[in-house]
Coordinates of C-alpha atoms and ligand atoms in Angstrom, one line a residue:
M165 CA 17.7 4.4 -7.3
R166 CA 14.1 3.5 -5.9
K167 CA 13.6 4.5 -2.2
P168 CA 11.8 1.8 -0.4
V169 CA 8.5 2.3 1.4
I170 CA 7.5 0.7 4.5
A171 CA 3.7 1.3 5.1
G172 CA 1.5 0.0 8.0
N173 CA -2.1 -0.6 7.3
W174 CA -3.9 -0.4 10.7
K175 CA -7.3 -1.6 9.3
M176 CA -10.2 -1.1 11.6
Y177 CA -8.0 -1.0 14.8
K178 CA -7.3 1.8 17.3
T179 CA -9.2 4.5 18.9
V180 CA -7.8 7.9 18.6
S181 CA -5.8 7.8 21.9
E182 CA -4.5 4.2 21.0
S183 CA -3.3 5.7 17.7
V184 CA -1.4 8.6 19.2
E185 CA 0.1 6.2 21.8
T186 CA 1.4 4.0 19.1
I187 CA 3.0 6.8 17.0
L188 CA 4.6 8.4 20.0
S189 CA 6.2 5.0 20.6
L190 CA 7.0 4.5 17.2
K191 CA 8.6 8.1 16.3
P192 CA 11.8 7.8 18.1
M193 CA 12.2 4.1 17.0
V194 CA 12.3 5.1 13.2
A195 CA 13.7 8.5 13.5
N196 CA 17.0 7.5 11.8
A197 CA 15.3 5.4 9.1
N198 CA 16.5 7.4 6.3
H199 CA 16.9 4.3 3.9
C200 CA 13.1 4.2 3.3
E201 CA 9.9 6.4 3.7
V202 CA 7.8 5.3 6.4
V203 CA 3.9 5.5 6.3
V204 CA 1.1 4.6 8.7
A205 CA -2.6 4.2 7.8
P206 CA -5.0 4.9 10.8
V207 CA -8.6 4.7 10.7
F208 CA -10.4 7.9 9.2
T209 CA -11.3 9.2 12.8
A210 CA -7.8 9.3 14.0
L211 CA -6.1 10.7 10.7
K212 CA -6.0 14.4 11.6
T213 CA -4.9 13.8 15.2
V214 CA -2.2 11.4 14.1
A215 CA -1.0 13.8 11.2
D216 CA -0.9 16.7 13.5
R217 CA 1.2 14.7 16.1
L218 CA 3.6 13.4 13.2
E219 CA 4.3 16.9 11.6
G220 CA 8.0 17.3 11.2
S221 CA 8.6 13.8 11.7
N222 CA 9.8 11.1 9.0
I223 CA 6.4 9.4 9.3
Q224 CA 3.9 10.2 6.5
V225 CA 0.1 9.7 6.9
S226 CA -2.2 7.6 4.5
G227 CA -5.9 7.0 4.4
Q228 CA -7.2 3.4 3.9
N229 CA -9.7 4.1 1.5
C230 CA -11.3 7.2 -0.4
S231 CA -14.5 7.9 -2.2
T232 CA -15.0 7.6 -5.9
E233 CA -16.4 10.8 -6.0
M234 CA -14.2 14.0 -6.6
E235 CA -16.9 16.6 -5.9
Y236 CA -18.6 17.3 -2.7
G237 CA -22.0 15.8 -2.6
A238 CA -24.8 13.7 -1.1
H239 CA -22.6 10.6 -0.6
T240 CA -23.4 9.6 2.9
G241 CA -20.6 7.6 4.7
E242 CA -18.0 8.6 2.2
V243 CA -14.8 10.6 2.6
A244 CA -13.4 12.5 -0.4
A245 CA -9.8 12.2 -1.3
V246 CA -9.4 16.0 -1.1
M247 CA -10.7 15.5 2.6
L248 CA -7.7 13.1 3.5
R249 CA -5.4 15.5 1.9
D250 CA -7.0 18.5 4.1
V251 CA -6.2 16.5 7.2
G252 CA -2.7 15.8 6.4
C253 CA -2.6 12.7 4.5
T254 CA 0.0 12.4 1.8
H255 CA -1.0 8.8 0.6
V256 CA -4.3 6.7 0.2
I257 CA -4.5 2.9 -0.1
V258 CA -7.0 1.9 -2.9
G259 CA -8.1 -1.7 -4.0
H260 CA -7.1 -3.6 -0.8
S261 CA -8.3 -7.2 -1.1
E262 CA -10.7 -6.7 1.9
R263 CA -12.5 -4.1 0.2
R264 CA -12.6 -5.9 -3.1
E265 CA -14.1 -8.9 -1.2
H266 CA -16.0 -7.6 1.5
Y267 CA -17.3 -4.3 0.0
F268 CA -17.4 -5.4 -3.7
E269 CA -15.1 -3.0 -5.1
T270 CA -14.4 -3.4 -8.7
D271 CA -11.5 -2.4 -10.8
S272 CA -13.6 0.5 -12.5
M273 CA -14.5 1.9 -8.8
I274 CA -10.8 1.3 -7.8
N275 CA -9.7 3.5 -10.9
R276 CA -12.0 6.3 -10.0
K277 CA -10.5 6.3 -6.3
A278 CA -7.1 6.7 -7.8
Q279 CA -8.2 9.3 -10.2
A280 CA -9.9 11.2 -7.2
A281 CA -6.7 10.7 -5.0
L282 CA -4.3 12.0 -7.7
A283 CA -6.5 15.0 -8.3
A284 CA -6.3 15.6 -4.6
D285 CA -2.5 15.4 -5.0
L286 CA -2.2 12.2 -3.0
T287 CA 0.2 9.4 -3.6
V288 CA -1.9 6.1 -4.4
I289 CA -0.9 2.7 -3.1
L290 CA -2.8 0.4 -5.4
C291 CA -3.3 -3.2 -4.0
V292 CA -3.4 -6.0 -6.4
G293 CA -3.2 -9.9 -5.7
E294 CA -4.5 -13.2 -6.6
T295 CA -6.5 -15.5 -4.5
L296 CA -5.2 -19.2 -3.6
S297 CA -7.4 -20.7 -6.2
Q298 CA -6.6 -18.2 -8.8
R299 CA -2.9 -19.0 -8.3
D300 CA -3.7 -22.8 -8.2
Q301 CA -5.5 -22.7 -11.4
G302 CA -2.4 -20.8 -13.0
N303 CA -4.1 -17.5 -13.3
A304 CA -2.2 -15.2 -10.9
E305 CA -0.4 -13.2 -13.5
R306 CA -3.7 -12.8 -15.7
V307 CA -5.6 -11.7 -12.5
V308 CA -2.9 -9.0 -11.4
S309 CA -2.5 -7.8 -15.1
G310 CA -6.3 -7.3 -15.2
Q311 CA -6.2 -5.3 -11.8
L312 CA -3.5 -3.2 -13.2
S313 CA -5.1 -2.2 -16.4
G314 CA -8.3 -1.6 -14.8
G315 CA -7.1 0.3 -11.7
L316 CA -4.7 2.6 -13.8
S317 CA -6.9 3.2 -17.0
G318 CA -6.6 6.5 -18.2
L319 CA -3.7 7.7 -16.0
T320 CA -0.8 9.7 -17.7
A321 CA 2.8 9.2 -17.2
S322 CA 3.0 12.0 -14.7
D323 CA -0.1 10.3 -12.8
L324 CA 1.9 6.9 -12.9
A325 CA 5.1 8.5 -11.1
R326 CA 2.6 9.1 -8.2
I327 CA 1.5 5.3 -8.0
I328 CA 2.8 2.7 -5.7
V329 CA 1.8 -0.7 -6.5
A330 CA 1.4 -3.2 -3.4
Y331 CA 1.3 -6.9 -4.6
E332 CA -0.6 -8.5 -1.8
P333 CA -1.5 -12.3 -2.6
V334 CA -4.7 -12.8 -0.9
W335 CA -3.7 -16.2 0.6
A336 CA -0.7 -14.4 2.4
I337 CA -3.0 -11.7 4.0
G338 CA -3.6 -12.1 7.5
T339 CA -2.8 -15.9 7.3
G340 CA 0.7 -16.0 8.6
R341 CA 1.6 -17.6 5.3
T342 CA 4.1 -15.2 3.6
A343 CA 5.1 -15.7 -0.2
T344 CA 8.6 -16.7 -0.4
P345 CA 11.1 -14.0 -1.6
E346 CA 11.2 -15.9 -4.8
Q347 CA 7.6 -15.9 -5.3
A348 CA 7.3 -12.2 -4.5
Q349 CA 10.1 -11.4 -6.9
E350 CA 8.6 -13.3 -9.6
M351 CA 5.4 -11.4 -9.7
H352 CA 7.2 -8.1 -8.9
A353 CA 9.2 -8.6 -12.0
F354 CA 6.1 -9.5 -13.9
I355 CA 4.3 -6.2 -12.7
R356 CA 7.4 -4.3 -13.8
R357 CA 7.4 -5.9 -17.1
V358 CA 3.8 -4.9 -17.5
F359 CA 4.6 -1.4 -16.8
T360 CA 7.4 -1.5 -19.4
Q361 CA 5.1 -2.8 -22.1
R362 CA 2.0 -0.6 -21.3
H363 CA 3.8 2.5 -20.3
S364 CA 7.6 2.9 -20.7
E365 CA 10.8 1.6 -19.6
E366 CA 11.3 4.7 -17.6
T367 CA 8.0 4.6 -15.7
A368 CA 8.6 0.9 -15.1
H369 CA 12.0 1.4 -13.7
G370 CA 10.8 4.2 -11.3
L371 CA 7.8 2.3 -10.1
R372 CA 8.1 1.3 -6.3
I373 CA 6.3 -2.3 -5.8
L374 CA 5.8 -3.1 -2.4
Y375 CA 5.0 -6.8 -1.0
G376 CA 2.3 -7.3 1.4
G377 CA 1.1 -10.4 3.2
S378 CA 2.1 -11.4 6.7
V379 CA 5.4 -9.3 6.6
K380 CA 7.1 -9.6 10.2
P381 CA 10.5 -8.5 11.3
D382 CA 12.1 -12.0 10.7
N383 CA 11.1 -12.3 7.0
I384 CA 11.3 -8.5 5.9
A385 CA 15.1 -8.7 5.0
G386 CA 15.0 -11.8 2.7
L387 CA 12.0 -10.0 0.8
M388 CA 13.9 -6.7 0.5
R389 CA 16.9 -8.5 -0.9
K390 CA 15.0 -9.2 -4.0
E391 CA 15.7 -6.8 -6.7
D392 CA 12.1 -6.0 -7.5
V393 CA 10.9 -5.6 -4.0
D394 CA 10.7 -2.0 -3.1
G395 CA 9.2 -2.1 0.4
A396 CA 6.3 -3.7 2.1
L397 CA 2.7 -3.1 3.2
V398 CA 2.1 -4.4 6.6
G399 CA -1.0 -5.2 8.2
G400 CA -1.2 -7.0 11.6
A401 CA 2.4 -6.5 12.4
S402 CA 2.4 -2.8 12.0
L403 CA -0.2 -2.5 15.0
D404 CA 2.6 -2.8 17.4
A405 CA 5.2 0.1 17.2
E406 CA 8.3 -2.2 18.3
T407 CA 7.2 -4.8 15.8
F408 CA 6.7 -2.2 13.1
A409 CA 10.0 -0.5 13.8
G410 CA 11.7 -3.9 13.4
I411 CA 10.3 -4.2 10.2
V412 CA 11.3 -0.7 9.3
N413 CA 15.0 -1.1 10.5
Y414 CA 15.4 -4.3 8.6
D415 CA 18.9 -5.8 8.2
R416 CA 20.5 -4.3 5.4
Ligands
PEP755 C1 -2.6 -6.0 4.8 O1 -3.5 -6.0 5.2 O2 -2.4 -5.2 3.8 C2 -1.6 -7.0 5.0 C3 -0.7 -7.3 4.2 O3 -2.0 -7.7 6.1 P1 -1.0 -8.6 7.0 O4 0.2 -8.0 7.2 O5 -1.5 -8.8 8.4 O6 -1.0 -10.1 6.2

């Protein structure tokens, strides 16, 4: 049985005090959510404070990005995966479409970030997903398959056990246009098939595949009913504690 994961990506929102305010509201609202793992991903500057305030709770903390570099060094502006672990993170998001698009991250950079994160004992949330024009041209599966092979290159079976894939069609992120549960299921089943072919049945079976793209309290239950949807990566709707709690506590 795969335990669902509901993760909130706060992007570049919230100061430290705003982050604390949000998690203090969120904590009691999701305290009984034993059906899933709950993760929040604040900005770098708020990570330590948030992780400290969440200690002993059922909410885990994720970075939104990490450096490609494993060793300390002259990498101005970068934060190493091991430093995320040091401040209490358990997860890190890599390959978010905003980073691929606006910061020109390639699959090989994303692969190095994933390797660094695994070496730092973090669980990796690897984002993949096609643009609208790629989907319209019939290339969605090819694009996602390429992102998976590039992003996961060289990982062992035990590494793959600490990978979560987030399928986030770019056309659904922040647009209010969610993929239908059927569209999500179709791509999630494809991703699981890719894992079966490239890795093993066991790895594919254990893989958690999250859907991301305009998830809200009123569409999460339909998505979660699909066999291969194992949770959600939530952007905008995770910023408000009550709304995010409404997603975590979806109708089961
Ligand atoms: C995201 O940023 O990962 C995301 C899915 O955003 P939104 O929920 O706002 O579409």
